[in-house]
Short mmCIF file of C-alpha atoms and ligand atoms in Angstrom, two decimals:
data_model
loop_
_atom_site.label_atom_id
_atom_site.label_comp_id
_atom_site.label_asym_id
_atom_site.label_seq_id
_atom_site.Cartn_x
_atom_site.Cartn_y
_atom_site.Cartn_z
CA UNK A 1 -69.89 -120.09 0.45
CA UNK A 2 -66.51 -120.42 2.17
CA UNK A 3 -64.21 -117.54 1.22
CA UNK A 4 -60.96 -118.73 -0.38
CA UNK A 5 -58.21 -116.41 0.84
CA UNK A 6 -54.58 -116.01 -0.23
CA UNK A 7 -52.67 -114.05 2.43
CA UNK A 8 -49.61 -111.87 1.81
CA UNK A 9 -48.13 -110.89 5.17
CA UNK A 10 -45.04 -109.99 7.17
CA UNK A 11 -46.14 -112.42 9.88
CA UNK A 12 -45.58 -110.42 13.03
CA UNK A 13 -47.92 -110.60 16.02
CA UNK A 14 -51.11 -109.24 14.47
CA UNK A 15 -50.51 -111.17 11.24
CA UNK A 16 -50.18 -114.36 13.32
CA UNK A 17 -53.38 -113.65 15.25
CA UNK A 18 -55.08 -113.08 11.87
CA UNK A 19 -53.90 -116.50 10.62
CA UNK A 20 -55.22 -118.14 13.81
CA UNK A 21 -58.53 -116.25 13.48
CA UNK A 22 -58.80 -117.44 9.86
CA UNK A 23 -58.16 -121.01 11.00
CA UNK A 24 -61.00 -120.85 13.55
CA UNK A 25 -63.51 -119.06 11.30
CA UNK A 26 -65.19 -121.75 9.16
CA UNK A 27 -66.31 -119.07 6.69
CA UNK A 28 -62.64 -118.43 5.78
CA UNK A 29 -60.35 -120.94 4.04
CA UNK A 30 -56.76 -119.66 3.90
CA UNK A 31 -55.38 -121.55 0.90
CA UNK A 32 -51.88 -120.09 0.99
CA UNK A 33 -49.60 -117.59 2.72
CA UNK A 34 -46.88 -115.51 1.06
CA UNK A 35 -44.27 -114.68 3.74
CA UNK A 36 -42.59 -111.30 3.17
CA UNK A 37 -40.06 -109.00 4.84
CA UNK A 38 -41.62 -106.25 6.92
CA UNK A 39 -41.94 -106.52 10.69
CA UNK A 40 -39.21 -109.20 10.48
CA UNK A 41 -37.09 -110.80 7.71
CA UNK A 42 -38.96 -113.05 5.31
CA UNK A 43 -37.26 -116.24 6.59
CA UNK A 44 -38.64 -115.58 10.09
CA UNK A 45 -42.04 -114.75 8.61
CA UNK A 46 -42.05 -118.10 6.82
CA UNK A 47 -40.94 -119.94 9.98
CA UNK A 48 -43.86 -118.33 11.84
CA UNK A 49 -46.40 -119.56 9.31
CA UNK A 50 -44.98 -123.07 9.64
CA UNK A 51 -45.02 -122.71 13.44
CA UNK A 52 -48.76 -121.82 13.40
CA UNK A 53 -49.47 -124.69 11.01
CA UNK A 54 -47.72 -127.14 13.34
CA UNK A 55 -49.37 -125.69 16.46
CA UNK A 56 -52.88 -126.16 15.07
CA UNK A 57 -52.07 -129.20 13.00
CA UNK A 58 -53.27 -127.29 9.93
CA UNK A 59 -53.62 -129.10 6.62
CA UNK A 60 -50.08 -129.29 5.14
CA UNK A 61 -51.61 -128.66 1.70
CA UNK A 62 -51.80 -124.96 2.59
CA UNK A 63 -48.92 -123.51 0.59
CA UNK A 64 -46.35 -121.32 2.32
CA UNK A 65 -44.50 -119.26 -0.24
CA UNK A 66 -41.38 -117.17 0.28
CA UNK A 67 -42.11 -113.60 -0.83
CA UNK A 68 -40.10 -110.41 -1.19
CA UNK A 69 -36.92 -109.88 0.76
CA UNK A 70 -36.79 -106.08 0.32
CA UNK A 71 -38.87 -103.19 -1.06
CA UNK A 72 -38.96 -101.86 -4.63
CA UNK A 73 -37.09 -98.81 -3.34
CA UNK A 74 -34.03 -101.09 -3.19
CA UNK A 75 -33.35 -100.22 0.44
CA UNK A 76 -32.48 -102.75 3.12
CA UNK A 77 -35.62 -102.93 5.31
CA UNK A 78 -35.58 -101.93 8.99
CA UNK A 79 -37.28 -104.50 11.22
CA UNK A 80 -39.30 -103.77 14.37
CA UNK A 81 -38.46 -106.38 17.07
CA UNK A 82 -39.51 -103.86 19.72
CA UNK A 83 -43.12 -104.19 18.48
CA UNK A 84 -43.29 -107.79 17.28
CA UNK A 85 -40.39 -109.52 19.09
CA UNK A 86 -37.11 -110.88 17.72
CA UNK A 87 -38.92 -113.61 15.80
CA UNK A 88 -42.21 -111.80 15.19
CA UNK A 89 -44.00 -113.84 17.88
CA UNK A 90 -43.46 -111.55 20.85
CA UNK A 91 -41.58 -113.55 23.53
CA UNK A 92 -41.81 -116.83 21.62
CA UNK A 93 -38.84 -118.26 19.69
CA UNK A 94 -40.22 -120.75 17.18
CA UNK A 95 -38.13 -123.69 16.00
CA UNK A 96 -36.79 -122.77 12.55
CA UNK A 97 -38.68 -125.53 10.80
CA UNK A 98 -36.70 -125.24 7.64
CA UNK A 99 -33.30 -126.59 8.65
CA UNK A 100 -32.66 -127.47 5.03
CA UNK A 101 -32.82 -123.78 4.14
CA UNK A 102 -35.75 -121.93 2.67
CA UNK A 103 -37.12 -122.67 -0.79
CA UNK A 104 -37.70 -119.69 -3.11
CA UNK A 105 -40.98 -120.87 -4.62
CA UNK A 106 -42.82 -117.67 -5.60
CA UNK A 107 -44.32 -119.16 -8.80
CA UNK A 108 -46.62 -121.17 -6.47
CA UNK A 109 -48.65 -117.93 -6.18
CA UNK A 110 -49.58 -118.22 -9.88
CA UNK A 111 -50.53 -121.88 -9.37
CA UNK A 112 -52.79 -121.01 -6.42
CA UNK A 113 -54.56 -118.16 -8.27
CA UNK A 114 -55.17 -120.41 -11.29
CA UNK A 115 -56.33 -123.29 -9.06
CA UNK A 116 -59.00 -121.18 -7.31
CA UNK A 117 -59.95 -118.83 -10.16
CA UNK A 118 -63.48 -120.30 -10.33
CA UNK A 119 -63.94 -120.00 -6.57
CA UNK A 120 -63.83 -116.21 -6.22
CA UNK A 121 -60.36 -116.20 -4.66
CA UNK A 122 -59.57 -113.02 -2.70
CA UNK A 123 -56.16 -111.73 -1.64
CA UNK A 124 -55.63 -110.24 1.83
CA UNK A 125 -52.42 -108.18 2.03
CA UNK A 126 -51.44 -107.49 5.63
CA UNK A 127 -47.83 -106.40 5.12
CA UNK A 128 -45.76 -104.38 2.66
CA UNK A 129 -47.10 -104.61 -0.89
CA UNK A 130 -43.88 -105.59 -2.65
CA UNK A 131 -44.79 -109.19 -3.52
CA UNK A 132 -48.33 -108.29 -4.57
CA UNK A 133 -47.05 -105.48 -6.80
CA UNK A 134 -44.60 -107.96 -8.37
CA UNK A 135 -47.57 -110.14 -9.34
CA UNK A 136 -49.03 -107.20 -11.30
CA UNK A 137 -45.67 -106.60 -12.99
CA UNK A 138 -44.99 -110.21 -13.98
CA UNK A 139 -48.46 -111.81 -14.24
CA UNK A 140 -51.09 -109.15 -15.09
CA UNK A 141 -53.41 -111.61 -16.86
CA UNK A 142 -53.22 -114.12 -13.97
CA UNK A 143 -54.20 -111.29 -11.58
CA UNK A 144 -57.46 -110.83 -13.51
CA UNK A 145 -58.55 -114.09 -11.82
CA UNK A 146 -58.43 -112.52 -8.35
CA UNK A 147 -61.92 -111.46 -7.29
CA UNK A 148 -60.93 -108.77 -4.76
CA UNK A 149 -57.92 -107.42 -2.86
CA UNK A 150 -58.19 -106.35 0.79
CA UNK A 151 -55.15 -104.45 2.05
CA UNK A 152 -54.25 -103.25 5.52
CA UNK A 153 -52.60 -99.89 4.92
CA UNK A 154 -52.81 -96.13 4.95
CA UNK A 155 -54.03 -93.42 7.29
CA UNK A 156 -56.53 -90.81 6.03
CA UNK A 157 -56.59 -87.53 8.04
CA UNK A 158 -55.43 -89.43 11.13
CA UNK A 159 -51.87 -89.78 12.47
CA UNK A 160 -49.64 -92.43 10.95
CA UNK A 161 -47.61 -94.99 12.88
CA UNK A 162 -44.38 -95.18 10.86
CA UNK A 163 -44.21 -91.37 10.70
CA UNK A 164 -46.66 -88.68 11.88
CA UNK A 165 -48.23 -88.93 8.42
CA UNK A 166 -47.79 -92.46 7.09
CA UNK A 167 -48.73 -96.02 8.00
CA UNK A 168 -46.05 -98.77 8.16
CA UNK A 169 -47.14 -100.98 5.23
CA UNK A 170 -47.41 -98.04 2.81
CA UNK A 171 -44.28 -96.41 4.27
CA UNK A 172 -42.25 -99.63 3.89
CA UNK A 173 -42.70 -99.69 0.11
CA UNK A 174 -44.61 -96.67 -1.27
CA UNK A 175 -43.71 -97.62 -4.85
CA UNK A 176 -45.37 -101.04 -4.50
CA UNK A 177 -48.39 -99.62 -2.70
CA UNK A 178 -49.10 -97.12 -5.47
CA UNK A 179 -48.44 -99.76 -8.16
CA UNK A 180 -51.07 -102.08 -6.65
CA UNK A 181 -53.64 -99.26 -6.40
CA UNK A 182 -52.96 -98.28 -10.02
CA UNK A 183 -53.34 -101.84 -11.33
CA UNK A 184 -55.86 -103.65 -9.13
CA UNK A 185 -59.50 -103.19 -10.22
CA UNK A 186 -61.24 -104.16 -6.97
CA UNK A 187 -59.50 -103.00 -3.81
CA UNK A 188 -60.68 -102.44 -0.24
CA UNK A 189 -58.30 -100.42 1.92
CA UNK A 190 -58.50 -101.04 5.68
CA UNK A 191 -56.49 -98.09 7.11
CA UNK A 192 -55.44 -97.02 10.61
CA UNK A 193 -58.70 -95.04 10.72
CA UNK A 194 -60.46 -98.33 11.60
CA UNK A 195 -57.64 -100.67 12.62
CA UNK A 196 -56.64 -98.41 15.53
CA UNK A 197 -60.23 -98.88 16.80
CA UNK A 198 -60.06 -102.70 16.55
CA UNK A 199 -58.69 -103.08 20.07
CA UNK A 200 -58.03 -106.30 21.99
CA UNK A 201 -58.12 -105.35 25.69
CA UNK A 202 -56.27 -107.34 28.40
CA UNK A 203 -59.69 -108.51 29.66
CA UNK A 204 -60.55 -109.91 26.21
CA UNK A 205 -57.15 -111.62 25.98
CA UNK A 206 -57.47 -113.15 29.47
CA UNK A 207 -60.98 -114.43 28.69
CA UNK A 208 -59.79 -116.00 25.40
CA UNK A 209 -56.91 -117.55 27.34
CA UNK A 210 -59.30 -119.02 29.91
CA UNK A 211 -61.97 -120.42 27.62
CA UNK A 212 -60.49 -120.14 24.18
CA UNK A 213 -58.84 -122.64 21.96
CA UNK A 214 -55.47 -120.96 21.43
CA UNK A 215 -53.10 -120.52 24.37
CA UNK A 216 -50.58 -118.70 22.15
CA UNK A 217 -52.86 -115.64 21.90
CA UNK A 218 -52.09 -114.37 25.42
CA UNK A 219 -48.27 -114.27 25.19
CA UNK A 220 -48.53 -112.70 21.72
CA UNK A 221 -51.00 -109.95 22.65
CA UNK A 222 -49.55 -109.29 26.11
CA UNK A 223 -46.20 -108.53 24.44
CA UNK A 224 -47.90 -106.41 21.74
CA UNK A 225 -49.92 -104.49 24.37
CA UNK A 226 -46.77 -103.72 26.40
CA UNK A 227 -45.28 -101.93 23.40
CA UNK A 228 -48.40 -99.82 22.83
CA UNK A 229 -48.93 -99.10 26.57
CA UNK A 230 -45.40 -97.88 27.15
CA UNK A 231 -45.93 -95.48 24.26
CA UNK A 232 -49.41 -94.38 25.38
CA UNK A 233 -50.28 -95.33 29.02
CA UNK A 234 -53.94 -94.48 28.37
CA UNK A 235 -54.39 -96.98 25.53
CA UNK A 236 -57.07 -99.57 26.35
CA UNK A 237 -55.61 -102.48 24.38
CA UNK A 238 -53.62 -103.42 21.28
CA UNK A 239 -54.83 -102.69 17.73
CA UNK A 240 -55.53 -105.82 15.68
CA UNK A 241 -54.69 -104.18 12.34
CA UNK A 242 -54.36 -107.42 10.35
CA UNK A 243 -57.15 -109.35 12.09
CA UNK A 244 -59.82 -106.75 11.30
CA UNK A 245 -58.54 -106.68 7.69
CA UNK A 246 -59.08 -110.43 7.33
CA UNK A 247 -62.50 -110.06 9.02
CA UNK A 248 -63.48 -107.53 6.31
CA UNK A 249 -63.58 -110.38 3.75
CA UNK A 250 -66.66 -111.72 5.56
CA UNK A 251 -68.14 -109.00 7.77
CA UNK A 252 -68.41 -105.93 5.56
CA UNK A 253 -71.28 -104.61 7.71
CA UNK A 254 -68.75 -103.78 10.44
CA UNK A 255 -67.51 -100.84 8.36
CA UNK A 256 -68.61 -97.59 6.76
CA UNK A 257 -66.89 -97.24 3.37
CA UNK A 258 -66.25 -94.45 0.91
CA UNK A 259 -65.02 -94.76 -2.69
CA UNK A 260 -62.22 -92.28 -3.33
CA UNK A 261 -59.13 -91.94 -5.53
CA UNK A 262 -55.97 -92.48 -3.48
CA UNK A 263 -52.48 -91.09 -4.03
CA UNK A 264 -49.51 -92.41 -2.06
CA UNK A 265 -46.67 -89.96 -1.57
CA UNK A 266 -43.37 -91.33 -2.82
CA UNK A 267 -39.97 -90.10 -1.72
CA UNK A 268 -37.14 -91.55 0.29
CA UNK A 269 -36.92 -90.28 3.84
CA UNK A 270 -39.36 -87.43 4.35
CA UNK A 271 -42.11 -87.58 6.99
CA UNK A 272 -44.56 -87.70 4.08
CA UNK A 273 -43.11 -90.89 2.57
CA UNK A 274 -45.96 -93.40 2.16
CA UNK A 275 -48.65 -90.90 3.17
CA UNK A 276 -52.07 -91.86 1.70
CA UNK A 277 -54.05 -88.94 0.29
CA UNK A 278 -57.76 -89.16 -0.63
CA UNK A 279 -59.55 -86.17 -2.15
CA UNK A 280 -62.77 -85.27 -0.32
CA UNK A 281 -62.91 -81.56 -1.23
CA UNK A 282 -66.67 -80.79 -1.40
CA UNK A 283 -66.45 -79.00 -4.74
CA UNK A 284 -64.74 -81.96 -6.39
CA UNK A 285 -67.39 -84.00 -8.16
CA UNK A 286 -67.49 -86.80 -5.56
CA UNK A 287 -70.38 -88.36 -7.42
CA UNK A 288 -68.09 -88.73 -10.42
CA UNK A 289 -65.26 -90.30 -8.38
CA UNK A 290 -67.78 -92.37 -6.36
CA UNK A 291 -68.99 -93.73 -9.69
CA UNK A 292 -65.42 -94.64 -10.50
CA UNK A 293 -64.96 -92.18 -13.36
CA UNK A 294 -61.47 -91.77 -11.90
CA UNK A 295 -59.88 -94.91 -10.39
CA UNK A 296 -61.41 -94.98 -6.92
CA UNK A 297 -60.94 -97.49 -4.15
CA UNK A 298 -63.23 -98.56 -1.33
CA UNK A 299 -61.82 -97.21 1.93
CA UNK A 300 -63.11 -98.25 5.37
CA UNK A 301 -63.39 -95.04 7.40
CA UNK A 302 -65.48 -96.13 10.40
CA UNK A 303 -65.75 -99.35 12.44
CA UNK A 304 -68.73 -100.60 14.45
CA UNK A 305 -66.68 -101.75 17.47
CA UNK A 306 -69.54 -103.75 18.99
CA UNK A 307 -69.82 -105.83 15.82
CA UNK A 308 -66.05 -106.28 15.71
CA UNK A 309 -65.94 -107.29 19.40
CA UNK A 310 -68.79 -109.78 19.13
CA UNK A 311 -67.42 -111.49 16.03
CA UNK A 312 -63.80 -111.58 17.21
CA UNK A 313 -64.71 -112.99 20.66
CA UNK A 314 -67.17 -115.51 19.15
CA UNK A 315 -64.56 -116.91 16.78
CA UNK A 316 -61.69 -116.89 19.28
CA UNK A 317 -63.66 -118.57 22.09
CA UNK A 318 -66.15 -120.74 20.23
CA UNK A 319 -68.90 -119.06 22.30
CA UNK A 320 -71.71 -116.80 21.02
CA UNK A 321 -71.30 -113.07 21.64
CA UNK A 322 -74.07 -110.76 20.36
C1 BDR B 1 -49.19 -102.82 9.89
O1 BDR B 1 -47.78 -102.84 10.00
C2 BDR B 1 -47.36 -104.05 10.60
O2 BDR B 1 -46.47 -103.76 11.60
C3 BDR B 1 -48.57 -104.73 11.18
O3 BDR B 1 -48.40 -106.14 11.13
C4 BDR B 1 -49.66 -104.24 10.28
O4 BDR B 1 -49.73 -105.06 9.14
C5 BDR B 1 -49.76 -101.76 10.77
O5 BDR B 1 -49.38 -100.48 10.33
CA1 CA B 2 -48.63 -107.24 9.09
#
């Protein structure tokens, strides 16, 4: 059965590659995108979704909804053009397809969830969690119709990327991240532990560019790779954080999971802000938490890179990799 997916994202480079991947994978049907602040302001995130839709002539019935403008902390967000480019598309400046200004249409999210409630709709959150948390605050009964939530976020016993301890999506709005974990019954967390392994090498990008179906991938990932390489000259490629999160909706066998309670450190500016803590002390009754006695979440802690590579390259080139 085709997986109906509602995406919440901050539509930078890896978000955009995830949308393109979802478009090419016939097992995934992205039925809507909520465009939030995060890597870039929400207006640019929305323009990027429309740009991708135009580029691939995607069915205009896919809703694009304007999401949160700032985090629940009330701060003004800091954007990261050095990673994702001024417009979130690396070197590309998309036409702002909304000359008439951008419609604030967030209630569409309720309509989409109700429309697909009998089709096992899943939500894939690949940005800050502010808009998704708002859904649990305003529409808790509607959210009972969502089959599962996959979120890109967190870093468990590995270095963060926003600070030495915390990952950017959880760091950007730690209040929202904890609120979603406290309220969502079925969550899969795809943290840096696995997304840092989901590398697109320059060779992969050049091959996709030669034989693939999307010429935008190369400029996007070349720009993304330059950022990572100047920070770590030994890095082999760029981490497709959001792509591997979307892939998890279909290819669960790429991961090793554990079920653990998760606490997200709050706080304003400390290095620990947004840090994700899971309790794996051996004397704690893991069996109890694995059985969900305490609210536990499924966390992907290992990735089978060969499976990731084969699936990603197959979908992005239309050829068979195995
Ligand atoms: C996450 O933060 C964003 O910059 C990326 O798009 C990804 O969703 C990685 O920490
Ligand atoms: Ca993202």
